[in-house]
mmCIF file with all atom_site columns, C-alpha atoms in Angstrom:
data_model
loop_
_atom_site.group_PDB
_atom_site.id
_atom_site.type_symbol
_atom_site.label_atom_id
_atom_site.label_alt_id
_atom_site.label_comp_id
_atom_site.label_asym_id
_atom_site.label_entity_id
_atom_site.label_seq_id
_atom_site.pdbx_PDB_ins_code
_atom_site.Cartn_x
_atom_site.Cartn_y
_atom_site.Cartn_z
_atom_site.occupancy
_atom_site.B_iso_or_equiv
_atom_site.pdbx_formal_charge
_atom_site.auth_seq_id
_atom_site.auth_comp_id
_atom_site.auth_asym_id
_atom_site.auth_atom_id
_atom_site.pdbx_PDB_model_num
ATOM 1  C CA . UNK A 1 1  ? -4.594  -17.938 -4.848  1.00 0.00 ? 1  UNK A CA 1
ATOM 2  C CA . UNK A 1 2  ? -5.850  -19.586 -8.105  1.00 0.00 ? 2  UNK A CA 1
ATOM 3  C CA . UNK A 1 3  ? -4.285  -23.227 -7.002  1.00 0.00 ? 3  UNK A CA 1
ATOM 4  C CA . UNK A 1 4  ? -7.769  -25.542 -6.907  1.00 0.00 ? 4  UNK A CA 1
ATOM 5  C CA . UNK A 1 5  ? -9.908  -26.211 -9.417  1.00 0.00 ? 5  UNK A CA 1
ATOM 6  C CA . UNK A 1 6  ? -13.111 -26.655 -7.520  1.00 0.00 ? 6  UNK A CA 1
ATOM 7  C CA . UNK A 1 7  ? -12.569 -23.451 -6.066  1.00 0.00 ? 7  UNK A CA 1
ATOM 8  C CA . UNK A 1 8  ? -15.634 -21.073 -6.436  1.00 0.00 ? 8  UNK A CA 1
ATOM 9  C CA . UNK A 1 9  ? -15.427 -16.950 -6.303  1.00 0.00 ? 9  UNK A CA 1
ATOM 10 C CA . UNK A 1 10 ? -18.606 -14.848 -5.523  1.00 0.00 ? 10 UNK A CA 1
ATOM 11 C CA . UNK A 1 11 ? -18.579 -12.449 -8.767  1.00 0.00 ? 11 UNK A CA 1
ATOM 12 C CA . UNK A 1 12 ? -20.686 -9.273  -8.999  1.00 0.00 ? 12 UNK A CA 1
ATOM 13 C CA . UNK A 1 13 ? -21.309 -8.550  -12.415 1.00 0.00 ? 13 UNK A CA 1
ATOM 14 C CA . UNK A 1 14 ? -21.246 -5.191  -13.910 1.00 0.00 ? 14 UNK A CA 1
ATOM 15 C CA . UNK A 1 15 ? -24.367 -3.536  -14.435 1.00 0.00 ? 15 UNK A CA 1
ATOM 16 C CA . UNK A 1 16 ? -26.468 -5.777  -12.636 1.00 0.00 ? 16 UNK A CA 1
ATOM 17 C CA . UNK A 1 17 ? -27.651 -5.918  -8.556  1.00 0.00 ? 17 UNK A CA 1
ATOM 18 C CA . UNK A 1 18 ? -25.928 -7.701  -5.629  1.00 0.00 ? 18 UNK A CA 1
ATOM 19 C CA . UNK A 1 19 ? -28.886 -9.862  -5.589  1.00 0.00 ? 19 UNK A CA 1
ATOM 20 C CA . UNK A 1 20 ? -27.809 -11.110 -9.111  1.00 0.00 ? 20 UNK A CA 1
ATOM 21 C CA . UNK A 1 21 ? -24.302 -12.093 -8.332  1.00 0.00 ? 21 UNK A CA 1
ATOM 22 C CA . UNK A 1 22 ? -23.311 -16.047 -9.020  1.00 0.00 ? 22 UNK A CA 1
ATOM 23 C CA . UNK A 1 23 ? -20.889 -17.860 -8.082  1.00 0.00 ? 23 UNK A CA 1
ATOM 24 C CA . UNK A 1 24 ? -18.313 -19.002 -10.910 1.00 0.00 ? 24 UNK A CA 1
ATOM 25 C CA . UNK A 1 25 ? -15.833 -21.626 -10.609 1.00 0.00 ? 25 UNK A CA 1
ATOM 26 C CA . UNK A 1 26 ? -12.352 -20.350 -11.054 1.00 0.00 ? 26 UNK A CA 1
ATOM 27 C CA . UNK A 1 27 ? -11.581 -22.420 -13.977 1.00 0.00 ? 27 UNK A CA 1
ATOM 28 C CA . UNK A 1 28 ? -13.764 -20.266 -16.031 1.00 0.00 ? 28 UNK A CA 1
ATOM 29 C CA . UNK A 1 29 ? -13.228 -17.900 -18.999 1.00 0.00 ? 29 UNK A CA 1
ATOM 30 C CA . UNK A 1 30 ? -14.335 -15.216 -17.570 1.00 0.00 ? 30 UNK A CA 1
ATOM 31 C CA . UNK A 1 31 ? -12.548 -15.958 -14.532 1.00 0.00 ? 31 UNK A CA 1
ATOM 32 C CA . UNK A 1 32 ? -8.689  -16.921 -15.652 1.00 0.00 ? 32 UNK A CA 1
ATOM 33 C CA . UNK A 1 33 ? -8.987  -13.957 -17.508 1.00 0.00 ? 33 UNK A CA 1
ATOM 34 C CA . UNK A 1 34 ? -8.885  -11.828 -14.524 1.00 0.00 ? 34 UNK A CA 1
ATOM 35 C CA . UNK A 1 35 ? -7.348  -13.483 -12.117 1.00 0.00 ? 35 UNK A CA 1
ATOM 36 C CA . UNK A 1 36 ? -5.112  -10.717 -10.581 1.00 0.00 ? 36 UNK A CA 1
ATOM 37 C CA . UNK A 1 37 ? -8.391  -9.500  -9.043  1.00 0.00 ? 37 UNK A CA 1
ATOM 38 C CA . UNK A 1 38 ? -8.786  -12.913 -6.786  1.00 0.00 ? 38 UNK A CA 1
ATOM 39 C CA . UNK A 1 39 ? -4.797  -12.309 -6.166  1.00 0.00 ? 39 UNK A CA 1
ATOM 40 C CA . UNK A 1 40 ? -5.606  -8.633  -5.178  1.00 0.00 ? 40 UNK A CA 1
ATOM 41 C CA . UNK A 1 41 ? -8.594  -9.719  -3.111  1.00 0.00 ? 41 UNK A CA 1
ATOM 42 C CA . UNK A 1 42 ? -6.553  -12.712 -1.351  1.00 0.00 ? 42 UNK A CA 1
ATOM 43 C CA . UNK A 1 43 ? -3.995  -10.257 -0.605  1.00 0.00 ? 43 UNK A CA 1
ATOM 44 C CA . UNK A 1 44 ? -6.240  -7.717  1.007   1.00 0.00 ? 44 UNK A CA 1
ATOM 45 C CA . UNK A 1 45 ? -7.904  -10.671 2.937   1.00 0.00 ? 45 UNK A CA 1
ATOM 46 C CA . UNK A 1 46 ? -4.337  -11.737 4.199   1.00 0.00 ? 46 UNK A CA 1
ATOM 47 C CA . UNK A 1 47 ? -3.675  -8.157  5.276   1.00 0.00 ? 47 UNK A CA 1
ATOM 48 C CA . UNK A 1 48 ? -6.898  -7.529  6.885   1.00 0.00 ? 48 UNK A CA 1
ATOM 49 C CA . UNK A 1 49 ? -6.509  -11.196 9.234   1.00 0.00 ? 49 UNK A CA 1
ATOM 50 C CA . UNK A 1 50 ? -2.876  -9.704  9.876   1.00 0.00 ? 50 UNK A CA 1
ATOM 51 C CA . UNK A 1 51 ? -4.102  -6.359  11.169  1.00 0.00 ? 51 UNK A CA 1
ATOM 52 C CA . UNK A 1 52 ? -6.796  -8.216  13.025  1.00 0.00 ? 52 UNK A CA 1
ATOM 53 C CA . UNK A 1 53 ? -4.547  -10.828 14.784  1.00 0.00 ? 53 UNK A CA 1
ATOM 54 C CA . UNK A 1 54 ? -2.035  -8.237  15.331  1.00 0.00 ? 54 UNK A CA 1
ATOM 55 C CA . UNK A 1 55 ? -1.688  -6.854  19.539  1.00 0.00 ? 55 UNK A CA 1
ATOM 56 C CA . UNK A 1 56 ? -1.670  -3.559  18.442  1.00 0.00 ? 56 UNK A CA 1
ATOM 57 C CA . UNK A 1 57 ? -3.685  -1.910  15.650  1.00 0.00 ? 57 UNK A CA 1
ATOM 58 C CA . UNK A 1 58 ? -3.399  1.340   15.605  1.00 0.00 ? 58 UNK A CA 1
ATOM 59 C CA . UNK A 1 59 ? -0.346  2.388   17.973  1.00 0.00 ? 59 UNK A CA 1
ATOM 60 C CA . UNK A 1 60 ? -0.497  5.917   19.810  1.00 0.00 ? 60 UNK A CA 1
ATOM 61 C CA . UNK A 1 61 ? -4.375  6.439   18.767  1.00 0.00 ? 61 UNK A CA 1
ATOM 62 C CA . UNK A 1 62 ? -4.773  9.126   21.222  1.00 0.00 ? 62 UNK A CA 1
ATOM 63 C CA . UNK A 1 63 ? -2.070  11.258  18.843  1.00 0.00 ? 63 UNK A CA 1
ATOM 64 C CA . UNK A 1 64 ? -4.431  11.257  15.959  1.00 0.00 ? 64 UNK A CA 1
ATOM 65 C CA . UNK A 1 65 ? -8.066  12.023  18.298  1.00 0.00 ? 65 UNK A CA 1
ATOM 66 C CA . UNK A 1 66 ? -8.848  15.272  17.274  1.00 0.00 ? 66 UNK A CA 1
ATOM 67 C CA . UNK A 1 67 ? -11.909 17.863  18.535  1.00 0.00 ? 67 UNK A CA 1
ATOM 68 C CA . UNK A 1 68 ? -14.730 18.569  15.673  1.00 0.00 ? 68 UNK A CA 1
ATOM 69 C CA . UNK A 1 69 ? -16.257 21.333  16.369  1.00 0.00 ? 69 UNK A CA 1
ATOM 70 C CA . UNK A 1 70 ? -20.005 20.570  16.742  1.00 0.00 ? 70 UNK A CA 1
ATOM 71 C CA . UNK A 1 71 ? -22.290 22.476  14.174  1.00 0.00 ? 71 UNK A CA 1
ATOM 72 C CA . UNK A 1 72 ? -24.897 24.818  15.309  1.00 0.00 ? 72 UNK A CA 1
ATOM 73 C CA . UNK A 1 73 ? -26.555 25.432  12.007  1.00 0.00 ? 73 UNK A CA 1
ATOM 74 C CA . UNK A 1 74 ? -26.356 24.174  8.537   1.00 0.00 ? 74 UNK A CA 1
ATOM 75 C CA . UNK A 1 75 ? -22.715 24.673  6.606   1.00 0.00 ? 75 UNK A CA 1
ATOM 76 C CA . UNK A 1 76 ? -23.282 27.192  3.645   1.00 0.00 ? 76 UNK A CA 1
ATOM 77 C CA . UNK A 1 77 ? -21.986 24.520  1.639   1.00 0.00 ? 77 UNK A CA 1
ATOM 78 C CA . UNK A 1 78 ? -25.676 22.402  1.719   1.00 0.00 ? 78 UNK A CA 1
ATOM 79 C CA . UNK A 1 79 ? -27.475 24.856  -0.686  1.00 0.00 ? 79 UNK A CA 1
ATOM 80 C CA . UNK A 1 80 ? -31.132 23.696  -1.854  1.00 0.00 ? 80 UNK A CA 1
ATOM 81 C CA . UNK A 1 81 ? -32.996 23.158  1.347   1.00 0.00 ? 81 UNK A CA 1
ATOM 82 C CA . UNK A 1 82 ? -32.918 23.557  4.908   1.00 0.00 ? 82 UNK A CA 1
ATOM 83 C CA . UNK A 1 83 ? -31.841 20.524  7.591   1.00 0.00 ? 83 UNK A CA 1
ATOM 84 C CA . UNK A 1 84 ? -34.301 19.628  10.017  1.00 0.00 ? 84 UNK A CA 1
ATOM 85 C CA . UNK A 1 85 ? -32.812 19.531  13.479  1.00 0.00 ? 85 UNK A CA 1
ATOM 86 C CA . UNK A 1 86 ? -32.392 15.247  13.285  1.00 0.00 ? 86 UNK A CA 1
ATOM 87 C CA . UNK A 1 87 ? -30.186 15.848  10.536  1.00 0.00 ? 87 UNK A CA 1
ATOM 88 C CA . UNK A 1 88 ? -28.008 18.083  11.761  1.00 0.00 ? 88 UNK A CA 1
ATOM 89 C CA . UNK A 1 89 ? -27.542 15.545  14.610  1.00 0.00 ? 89 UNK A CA 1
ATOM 90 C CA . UNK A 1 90 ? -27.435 12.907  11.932  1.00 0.00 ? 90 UNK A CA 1
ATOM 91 C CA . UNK A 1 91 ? -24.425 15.333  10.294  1.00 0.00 ? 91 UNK A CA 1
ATOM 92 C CA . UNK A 1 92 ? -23.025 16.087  12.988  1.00 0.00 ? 92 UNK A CA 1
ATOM 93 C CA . UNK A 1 93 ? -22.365 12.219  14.648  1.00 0.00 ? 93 UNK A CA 1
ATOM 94 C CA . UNK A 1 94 ? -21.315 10.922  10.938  1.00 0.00 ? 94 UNK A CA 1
ATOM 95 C CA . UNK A 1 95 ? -18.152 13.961  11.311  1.00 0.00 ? 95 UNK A CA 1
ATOM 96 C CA . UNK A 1 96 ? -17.129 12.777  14.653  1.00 0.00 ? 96 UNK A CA 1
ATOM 97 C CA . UNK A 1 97 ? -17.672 9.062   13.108  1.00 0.00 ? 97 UNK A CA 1
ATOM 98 C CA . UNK A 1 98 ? -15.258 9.919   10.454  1.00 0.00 ? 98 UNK A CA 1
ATOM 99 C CA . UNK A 1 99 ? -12.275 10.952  12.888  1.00 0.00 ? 99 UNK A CA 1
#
């Protein structure tokens, strides 16, 4: 919450790189004017450590486990090129990574 003056947020500008973010003290311009995003972010943080301390994340998880069918050979959906056999595997771990 937006209680402490001497409270710093890490902002990431629009239009410029993650290595050109600064830190802005919440009593700025800039910063009061949108501070429902540090209220959105502090409650995503409080849901996330909630989830996290919780004994059971994701109850039943062996309801939602569900068999992907391991491709063979490139979907006709990836015009343009062909895969090389390393990214099929590549393709093929980020589906099961998905589920």
């Amino acid at each position: 919450t937006v209680e402490n003056d001497n409270e710093e947020v890490l902002v990431k500008w629009c239009g410029l790189s993650y290595d050109e973010c600064t830190w802005e003290g919440i009593c700025e311009p800039v910063i009061v004017k949108h501070k429902e995003m540090i209220e959105l972010y502090d409650q995503f943080e409080q849901a996330a450590l909630e989830l996290e301390n919780s004994s059971c994340r994701i109850p039943n998880l062996d309801c939602w486990a569900v068999d992907i069918e391991t491709l063979t050979e490139q979907p006709k959906e990836l015009k343009g090129g062909s895969l090389f056999p390393h990214q099929l595997e590549a393709l093929n771990w980020l589906r099961k990574s998905w589920h």
